[in-house]
Amino acid sequence: MASIPEVARQRPLVSVCITTYNQKNYVATTVMSVLSQCGQGQVFDLEILVGDDCSTDGSTEILLEIESEYPKNLRIIRHEKNLGANENFKFLVGHSSGSYVAHLDGDDFWLPEKLVRQVNFLESSPDLIACYTNALVIDSKNSLVGLFTNPQPEKIDFDYLAMHGNFLNFSSMLYRAQVKHLMLGLVLPMIDYEIHLTLAQIGRLGFVNEPLACYRWMSSTSMLRHQFFDFTLAYMAALVRVLPQASSKIRRRAVAHYILTTLMKQPGWLFDYPFWQRIEVLKKSLQVRWAALLWPICILAVAGLCSRSRFWLLMKLAGPGGMPVMFPRL
């Protein structure tokens, strides 16, 4: 808690936007993790907006009960019809009033010092537009799976993010409210990687190399688990919309990363017509030739193999009771 006195004395208001749909097993933990953040009322004031996207599993009743206990900070907004995750996200951003805006999925949660550490980071670094942290990855039973990502630079620019894919955790994000219009202007459907790239286009991103958020791996509402094809399309659309003005090197690396880490995860990709169709769209939209892709694909493939080998070795050394330390990432 040594960082608390360093925070600016203006007590900036933080708006926390929580999107949820049928997450009754998790949503109480999610909301209470925000209400339990260190520094509230002393370092910063806090508003919590929960967008309940017409849940049918009893989530609403749980949320309303918590709201009755914390009416000062918590506002539950139940939509009369299902908007979808993207529209729910935009709705909450549009109704936020804080100097900073944070986002949290309804099945993830935070550790107590998450917000105060990030506010301190941004207050002391006016050149940064947003701040992220690493995250613990847990399963549906709250067992630890590993870390969300490997160590990253303290300050990240657009080129680095575009070339290394999406290593940023959405539920760890905090950004300055002055860029809310960019969030509201995003074309739907979109994925969180497009949000991060959009922010990085106008300013550098801070990164705290400590796990201050908890990410629920492959939960019952996970897009990666249930809508993988839609996810790959949204990922491709993000690259097409954001990267045209980037250098040829960045475009090549980003496309190669997408092919290796996303498209090739689909079983039978070699004989899958949509696989080759999406690559053709990227090649034409981003003006990338096959020959130019071969070298970055080879580099990323070797890096990925080394990462997975190290990951496997660490698991073996840990023994039967050990746990992996992080996801094997490129």
CSV table of C-alpha atoms in Angstrom, one decimal:
chain,number,residue,atom,x,y,z
A,1,MET,CA,0.0,0.0,0.0
A,2,ALA,CA,3.0,2.3,-0.2
A,3,SER,CA,1.8,3.7,-3.5
A,4,ILE,CA,-1.4,5.2,-2.0
A,5,PRO,CA,0.1,8.5,-0.7
A,6,GLU,CA,1.7,9.2,-4.1
A,7,VAL,CA,-1.7,9.4,-5.8
A,8,ALA,CA,-2.8,12.9,-6.8
A,9,ARG,CA,-4.9,14.7,-4.1
A,10,GLN,CA,-7.7,15.4,-6.5
A,11,ARG,CA,-9.4,12.1,-5.7
A,12,PRO,CA,-10.3,11.3,-9.3
A,13,LEU,CA,-13.6,9.6,-9.9
A,14,VAL,CA,-13.3,6.1,-11.4
A,15,SER,CA,-16.2,4.6,-13.3
A,16,VAL,CA,-16.2,0.8,-13.3
A,17,CYS,CA,-18.3,-0.8,-16.1
A,18,ILE,CA,-19.3,-4.4,-15.6
A,19,THR,CA,-21.1,-6.3,-18.3
A,20,THR,CA,-22.9,-9.5,-17.4
A,21,TYR,CA,-25.3,-12.1,-18.8
A,22,ASN,CA,-26.3,-15.2,-17.0
A,23,GLN,CA,-23.4,-15.3,-14.6
A,24,LYS,CA,-25.1,-15.9,-11.3
A,25,ASN,CA,-22.2,-18.2,-10.0
A,26,TYR,CA,-19.7,-15.4,-10.5
A,27,VAL,CA,-21.3,-12.0,-10.5
A,28,ALA,CA,-21.4,-11.4,-6.8
A,29,THR,CA,-17.7,-12.1,-6.5
A,30,THR,CA,-17.1,-9.7,-9.4
A,31,VAL,CA,-19.0,-6.8,-7.9
A,32,MET,CA,-17.7,-7.3,-4.4
A,33,SER,CA,-14.1,-7.3,-5.7
A,34,VAL,CA,-14.7,-3.7,-6.9
A,35,LEU,CA,-16.5,-2.6,-3.8
A,36,SER,CA,-13.5,-4.0,-1.8
A,37,GLN,CA,-10.9,-1.9,-3.7
A,38,CYS,CA,-8.4,-0.1,-1.5
A,39,GLY,CA,-8.5,3.6,-1.3
A,40,GLN,CA,-12.2,4.3,-1.9
A,41,GLY,CA,-13.4,7.5,-0.3
A,42,GLN,CA,-9.8,8.4,0.6
A,43,VAL,CA,-7.8,8.2,-2.6
A,44,PHE,CA,-10.7,8.2,-5.1
A,45,ASP,CA,-14.4,8.1,-5.4
A,46,LEU,CA,-16.0,5.3,-7.2
A,47,GLU,CA,-19.1,4.6,-9.3
A,48,ILE,CA,-20.0,1.0,-10.4
A,49,LEU,CA,-22.3,0.5,-13.4
A,50,VAL,CA,-23.5,-3.0,-14.0
A,51,GLY,CA,-25.2,-3.7,-17.3
A,52,ASP,CA,-27.4,-6.8,-16.8
A,53,ASP,CA,-28.1,-7.9,-20.3
A,54,CYS,CA,-31.5,-9.4,-19.6
A,55,SER,CA,-30.2,-12.4,-17.5
A,56,THR,CA,-32.6,-15.3,-17.0
A,57,ASP,CA,-30.7,-17.3,-14.4
A,58,GLY,CA,-31.2,-15.3,-11.2
A,59,SER,CA,-28.3,-13.0,-11.7
A,60,THR,CA,-30.6,-10.0,-11.5
A,61,GLU,CA,-31.9,-10.8,-8.0
A,62,ILE,CA,-28.3,-11.3,-6.7
A,63,LEU,CA,-27.3,-7.9,-8.2
A,64,LEU,CA,-30.3,-6.1,-6.8
A,65,GLU,CA,-29.6,-7.4,-3.3
A,66,ILE,CA,-26.1,-6.1,-3.4
A,67,GLU,CA,-27.3,-2.8,-4.8
A,68,SER,CA,-29.6,-2.4,-1.8
A,69,GLU,CA,-26.6,-2.7,0.5
A,70,TYR,CA,-24.4,-0.3,-1.5
A,71,PRO,CA,-26.8,2.3,-3.0
A,72,LYS,CA,-24.2,5.0,-2.9
A,73,ASN,CA,-21.7,3.4,-5.3
A,74,LEU,CA,-23.6,0.7,-7.2
A,75,ARG,CA,-26.1,1.1,-10.0
A,76,ILE,CA,-27.7,-2.0,-11.6
A,77,ILE,CA,-29.0,-1.4,-15.1
A,78,ARG,CA,-31.2,-4.2,-16.4
A,79,HIS,CA,-31.8,-4.1,-20.1
A,80,GLU,CA,-35.4,-5.0,-21.2
A,81,LYS,CA,-34.0,-6.9,-24.1
A,82,ASN,CA,-30.7,-8.6,-24.8
A,83,LEU,CA,-28.3,-6.1,-26.4
A,84,GLY,CA,-25.2,-8.4,-26.8
A,85,ALA,CA,-21.9,-7.9,-25.2
A,86,ASN,CA,-20.7,-5.1,-27.5
A,87,GLU,CA,-23.8,-2.9,-27.2
A,88,ASN,CA,-23.9,-3.5,-23.5
A,89,PHE,CA,-20.2,-2.3,-23.3
A,90,LYS,CA,-21.0,0.9,-25.3
A,91,PHE,CA,-24.1,1.6,-23.2
A,92,LEU,CA,-22.1,1.6,-20.0
A,93,VAL,CA,-19.3,3.7,-21.4
A,94,GLY,CA,-21.9,6.3,-22.6
A,95,HIS,CA,-23.4,6.5,-19.0
A,96,SER,CA,-20.1,6.6,-17.1
A,97,SER,CA,-19.1,9.9,-15.5
A,98,GLY,CA,-15.6,9.3,-14.1
A,99,SER,CA,-12.3,10.8,-15.0
A,100,TYR,CA,-11.1,7.2,-15.5
A,101,VAL,CA,-13.1,4.3,-16.9
A,102,ALA,CA,-12.4,0.6,-16.0
A,103,HIS,CA,-14.0,-2.5,-17.5
A,104,LEU,CA,-14.7,-5.9,-15.9
A,105,ASP,CA,-16.4,-9.0,-17.3
A,106,GLY,CA,-19.1,-10.4,-15.1
A,107,ASP,CA,-17.2,-13.6,-14.4
A,108,ASP,CA,-13.8,-12.0,-13.7
A,109,PHE,CA,-12.7,-10.2,-10.5
A,110,TRP,CA,-10.0,-7.9,-9.1
A,111,LEU,CA,-7.4,-8.1,-6.3
A,112,PRO,CA,-7.7,-5.3,-3.7
A,113,GLU,CA,-4.9,-2.9,-4.9
A,114,LYS,CA,-5.7,-3.1,-8.6
A,115,LEU,CA,-7.4,0.3,-9.1
A,116,VAL,CA,-5.2,2.4,-6.7
A,117,ARG,CA,-2.0,1.0,-8.3
A,118,GLN,CA,-3.3,1.9,-11.8
A,119,VAL,CA,-4.6,5.4,-10.8
A,120,ASN,CA,-1.2,6.1,-9.3
A,121,PHE,CA,0.5,4.9,-12.5
A,122,LEU,CA,-1.6,7.2,-14.8
A,123,GLU,CA,-1.5,10.2,-12.5
A,124,SER,CA,2.3,10.0,-12.4
A,125,SER,CA,2.6,9.4,-16.2
A,126,PRO,CA,0.5,12.0,-18.1
A,127,ASP,CA,1.9,10.6,-21.4
A,128,LEU,CA,0.0,7.3,-20.9
A,129,ILE,CA,-3.6,7.0,-22.2
A,130,ALA,CA,-4.4,3.7,-20.4
A,131,CYS,CA,-3.0,1.2,-17.9
A,132,TYR,CA,-3.2,-2.6,-17.8
A,133,THR,CA,-2.0,-5.3,-15.4
A,134,ASN,CA,-1.2,-9.0,-15.6
A,135,ALA,CA,-3.9,-11.4,-14.4
A,136,LEU,CA,-4.2,-14.7,-12.7
A,137,VAL,CA,-6.0,-17.3,-14.9
A,138,ILE,CA,-8.5,-19.4,-13.0
A,139,ASP,CA,-11.0,-22.1,-14.0
A,140,SER,CA,-14.7,-22.4,-13.1
A,141,LYS,CA,-13.8,-23.9,-9.7
A,142,ASN,CA,-11.4,-21.1,-8.8
A,143,SER,CA,-8.4,-23.3,-9.3
A,144,LEU,CA,-5.3,-21.5,-10.5
A,145,VAL,CA,-4.3,-22.2,-14.1
A,146,GLY,CA,-1.4,-19.8,-14.5
A,147,LEU,CA,-0.6,-16.2,-15.5
A,148,PHE,CA,-2.3,-14.5,-18.4
A,149,THR,CA,0.9,-13.3,-20.1
A,150,ASN,CA,4.6,-13.3,-19.8
A,151,PRO,CA,6.5,-10.1,-18.6
A,152,GLN,CA,5.9,-7.1,-20.8
A,153,PRO,CA,7.4,-3.6,-21.1
A,154,GLU,CA,6.2,-1.0,-18.6
A,155,LYS,CA,5.2,1.2,-21.5
A,156,ILE,CA,3.8,-0.2,-24.7
A,157,ASP,CA,3.3,1.5,-28.0
A,158,PHE,CA,1.1,0.7,-31.0
A,159,ASP,CA,3.8,-1.1,-33.0
A,160,TYR,CA,4.7,-3.4,-30.2
A,161,LEU,CA,1.0,-4.3,-29.5
A,162,ALA,CA,0.3,-4.9,-33.2
A,163,MET,CA,3.3,-7.2,-33.7
A,164,HIS,CA,2.8,-9.2,-30.6
A,165,GLY,CA,-1.0,-9.9,-30.7
A,166,ASN,CA,-3.4,-9.6,-27.9
A,167,PHE,CA,-1.5,-10.2,-24.6
A,168,LEU,CA,-3.6,-7.5,-22.7
A,169,ASN,CA,-6.4,-8.6,-20.4
A,170,PHE,CA,-9.6,-6.7,-20.9
A,171,SER,CA,-10.7,-6.9,-17.3
A,172,SER,CA,-7.5,-5.2,-16.2
A,173,MET,CA,-8.0,-2.1,-18.4
A,174,LEU,CA,-8.2,1.4,-17.0
A,175,TYR,CA,-8.2,4.4,-19.4
A,176,ARG,CA,-8.7,8.2,-19.3
A,177,ALA,CA,-12.3,9.3,-19.9
A,178,GLN,CA,-11.2,11.8,-22.5
A,179,VAL,CA,-11.0,8.9,-25.0
A,180,LYS,CA,-14.5,7.6,-24.4
A,181,HIS,CA,-15.6,8.8,-27.8
A,182,LEU,CA,-13.3,6.3,-29.4
A,183,MET,CA,-14.9,3.5,-27.5
A,184,LEU,CA,-18.4,4.7,-28.5
A,185,GLY,CA,-17.2,5.0,-32.1
A,186,LEU,CA,-16.0,1.4,-32.5
A,187,VAL,CA,-17.6,-0.6,-35.3
A,188,LEU,CA,-19.5,-3.7,-34.2
A,189,PRO,CA,-18.9,-6.5,-33.8
A,190,MET,CA,-15.5,-6.1,-32.3
A,191,ILE,CA,-13.2,-7.8,-29.8
A,192,ASP,CA,-11.1,-6.4,-27.0
A,193,TYR,CA,-7.9,-6.5,-29.1
A,194,GLU,CA,-9.4,-3.7,-31.3
A,195,ILE,CA,-10.1,-1.7,-28.2
A,196,HIS,CA,-6.5,-2.0,-27.1
A,197,LEU,CA,-5.1,-1.1,-30.6
A,198,THR,CA,-7.5,1.9,-30.8
A,199,LEU,CA,-6.2,3.2,-27.5
A,200,ALA,CA,-2.6,2.6,-28.5
A,201,GLN,CA,-3.0,4.6,-31.7
A,202,ILE,CA,-3.4,7.8,-29.7
A,203,GLY,CA,-1.0,7.2,-26.8
A,204,ARG,CA,1.2,4.7,-25.0
A,205,LEU,CA,-0.2,2.1,-22.7
A,206,GLY,CA,1.1,1.4,-19.2
A,207,PHE,CA,1.6,-2.1,-17.9
A,208,VAL,CA,1.9,-3.4,-14.4
A,209,ASN,CA,3.8,-6.6,-14.4
A,210,GLU,CA,1.9,-8.0,-11.4
A,211,PRO,CA,-1.4,-10.0,-11.5
A,212,LEU,CA,-4.0,-7.6,-10.0
A,213,ALA,CA,-7.0,-9.1,-11.9
A,214,CYS,CA,-8.4,-12.6,-12.2
A,215,TYR,CA,-9.5,-13.9,-15.6
A,216,ARG,CA,-12.0,-16.8,-15.8
A,217,TRP,CA,-10.7,-19.3,-18.4
A,218,MET,CA,-13.2,-20.8,-20.8
A,219,SER,CA,-16.3,-20.0,-18.7
A,220,SER,CA,-19.8,-20.9,-19.7
A,221,THR,CA,-20.2,-17.5,-21.5
A,222,SER,CA,-16.8,-17.4,-23.1
A,223,MET,CA,-16.8,-16.3,-26.8
A,224,LEU,CA,-13.6,-18.3,-27.4
A,225,ARG,CA,-15.4,-21.4,-26.1
A,226,HIS,CA,-18.7,-21.1,-27.8
A,227,GLN,CA,-18.2,-18.7,-30.7
A,228,PHE,CA,-14.7,-19.3,-32.0
A,229,PHE,CA,-15.6,-18.7,-35.6
A,230,ASP,CA,-17.2,-15.4,-34.8
A,231,PHE,CA,-14.1,-14.5,-32.8
A,232,THR,CA,-11.8,-15.2,-35.7
A,233,LEU,CA,-13.9,-13.0,-37.9
A,234,ALA,CA,-14.0,-10.1,-35.4
A,235,TYR,CA,-10.2,-10.5,-35.0
A,236,MET,CA,-9.7,-10.2,-38.8
A,237,ALA,CA,-12.0,-7.2,-39.0
A,238,ALA,CA,-10.0,-5.5,-36.2
A,239,LEU,CA,-6.8,-5.9,-38.3
A,240,VAL,CA,-8.4,-4.7,-41.4
A,241,ARG,CA,-9.8,-1.6,-39.7
A,242,VAL,CA,-6.8,-0.6,-37.6
A,243,LEU,CA,-3.7,-1.6,-39.5
A,244,PRO,CA,-3.9,-0.1,-43.1
A,245,GLN,CA,-1.7,2.8,-42.1
A,246,ALA,CA,0.9,0.8,-40.3
A,247,SER,CA,4.2,0.0,-41.8
A,248,SER,CA,4.6,-3.1,-44.0
A,249,LYS,CA,6.7,-4.9,-41.3
A,250,ILE,CA,4.0,-4.4,-38.7
A,251,ARG,CA,1.2,-5.6,-41.1
A,252,ARG,CA,3.2,-8.7,-42.0
A,253,ARG,CA,3.9,-9.6,-38.4
A,254,ALA,CA,0.3,-9.0,-37.3
A,255,VAL,CA,-1.1,-11.2,-40.1
A,256,ALA,CA,1.4,-13.9,-39.4
A,257,HIS,CA,0.5,-13.8,-35.7
A,258,TYR,CA,-3.2,-14.1,-36.5
A,259,ILE,CA,-2.6,-17.1,-38.7
A,260,LEU,CA,-0.5,-19.0,-36.2
A,261,THR,CA,-2.3,-18.2,-33.0
A,262,THR,CA,-5.9,-18.0,-34.1
A,263,LEU,CA,-6.7,-19.5,-37.5
A,264,MET,CA,-4.5,-22.6,-37.1
A,265,LYS,CA,-6.2,-23.5,-33.8
A,266,GLN,CA,-9.2,-24.6,-35.7
A,267,PRO,CA,-9.1,-28.4,-36.3
A,268,GLY,CA,-8.7,-29.3,-40.0
A,269,TRP,CA,-7.6,-25.8,-40.9
A,270,LEU,CA,-5.6,-27.0,-43.9
A,271,PHE,CA,-8.7,-28.1,-45.8
A,272,ASP,CA,-11.0,-25.4,-44.4
A,273,TYR,CA,-12.2,-23.0,-47.1
A,274,PRO,CA,-13.0,-20.1,-44.7
A,275,PHE,CA,-9.4,-20.4,-43.4
A,276,TRP,CA,-8.0,-19.6,-46.8
A,277,GLN,CA,-10.7,-17.1,-47.6
A,278,ARG,CA,-9.9,-15.0,-44.5
A,279,ILE,CA,-6.2,-15.0,-45.4
A,280,GLU,CA,-7.0,-13.7,-48.9
A,281,VAL,CA,-9.1,-10.9,-47.3
A,282,LEU,CA,-6.2,-9.9,-45.1
A,283,LYS,CA,-3.7,-10.1,-48.0
A,284,LYS,CA,-5.8,-7.8,-50.2
A,285,SER,CA,-6.9,-5.4,-47.4
A,286,LEU,CA,-3.4,-5.0,-45.9
A,287,GLN,CA,-1.4,-5.5,-49.1
A,288,VAL,CA,0.6,-8.4,-47.8
A,289,ARG,CA,2.1,-11.0,-50.1
A,290,TRP,CA,2.5,-14.7,-49.3
A,291,ALA,CA,6.2,-14.5,-49.9
A,292,ALA,CA,6.5,-11.7,-47.3
A,293,LEU,CA,4.6,-13.8,-44.7
A,294,LEU,CA,6.9,-16.8,-44.8
A,295,TRP,CA,9.7,-15.3,-42.8
A,296,PRO,CA,7.6,-13.8,-39.9
A,297,ILE,CA,5.6,-17.1,-39.8
A,298,CYS,CA,8.8,-19.1,-39.4
A,299,ILE,CA,10.1,-16.8,-36.7
A,300,LEU,CA,6.8,-16.9,-34.7
A,301,ALA,CA,6.6,-20.7,-35.2
A,302,VAL,CA,10.1,-21.2,-33.7
A,303,ALA,CA,9.3,-18.8,-30.8
A,304,GLY,CA,6.1,-20.6,-30.1
A,305,LEU,CA,7.8,-24.0,-30.1
A,306,CYS,CA,10.4,-22.7,-27.7
A,307,SER,CA,7.7,-21.2,-25.4
A,308,ARG,CA,5.7,-24.4,-25.4
A,309,SER,CA,8.8,-26.5,-24.7
A,310,ARG,CA,9.7,-24.3,-21.8
A,311,PHE,CA,6.1,-24.5,-20.5
A,312,TRP,CA,6.1,-28.3,-20.7
A,313,LEU,CA,9.5,-28.6,-18.9
A,314,LEU,CA,8.3,-26.3,-16.1
A,315,MET,CA,5.3,-28.5,-15.6
A,316,LYS,CA,7.4,-31.6,-15.5
A,317,LEU,CA,9.8,-30.1,-13.0
A,318,ALA,CA,6.9,-28.9,-10.8
A,319,GLY,CA,5.8,-32.6,-10.4
A,320,PRO,CA,2.2,-34.0,-10.2
A,321,GLY,CA,1.2,-31.3,-7.6
A,322,GLY,CA,2.6,-28.4,-9.5
A,323,MET,CA,0.9,-25.8,-11.6
A,324,PRO,CA,2.0,-24.1,-14.9
A,325,VAL,CA,3.3,-20.6,-14.3
A,326,MET,CA,1.9,-19.0,-17.4
A,327,PHE,CA,0.1,-19.7,-20.7
A,328,PRO,CA,2.6,-20.7,-23.5
A,329,ARG,CA,2.3,-17.6,-25.6
A,330,LEU,CA,4.2,-16.4,-28.7
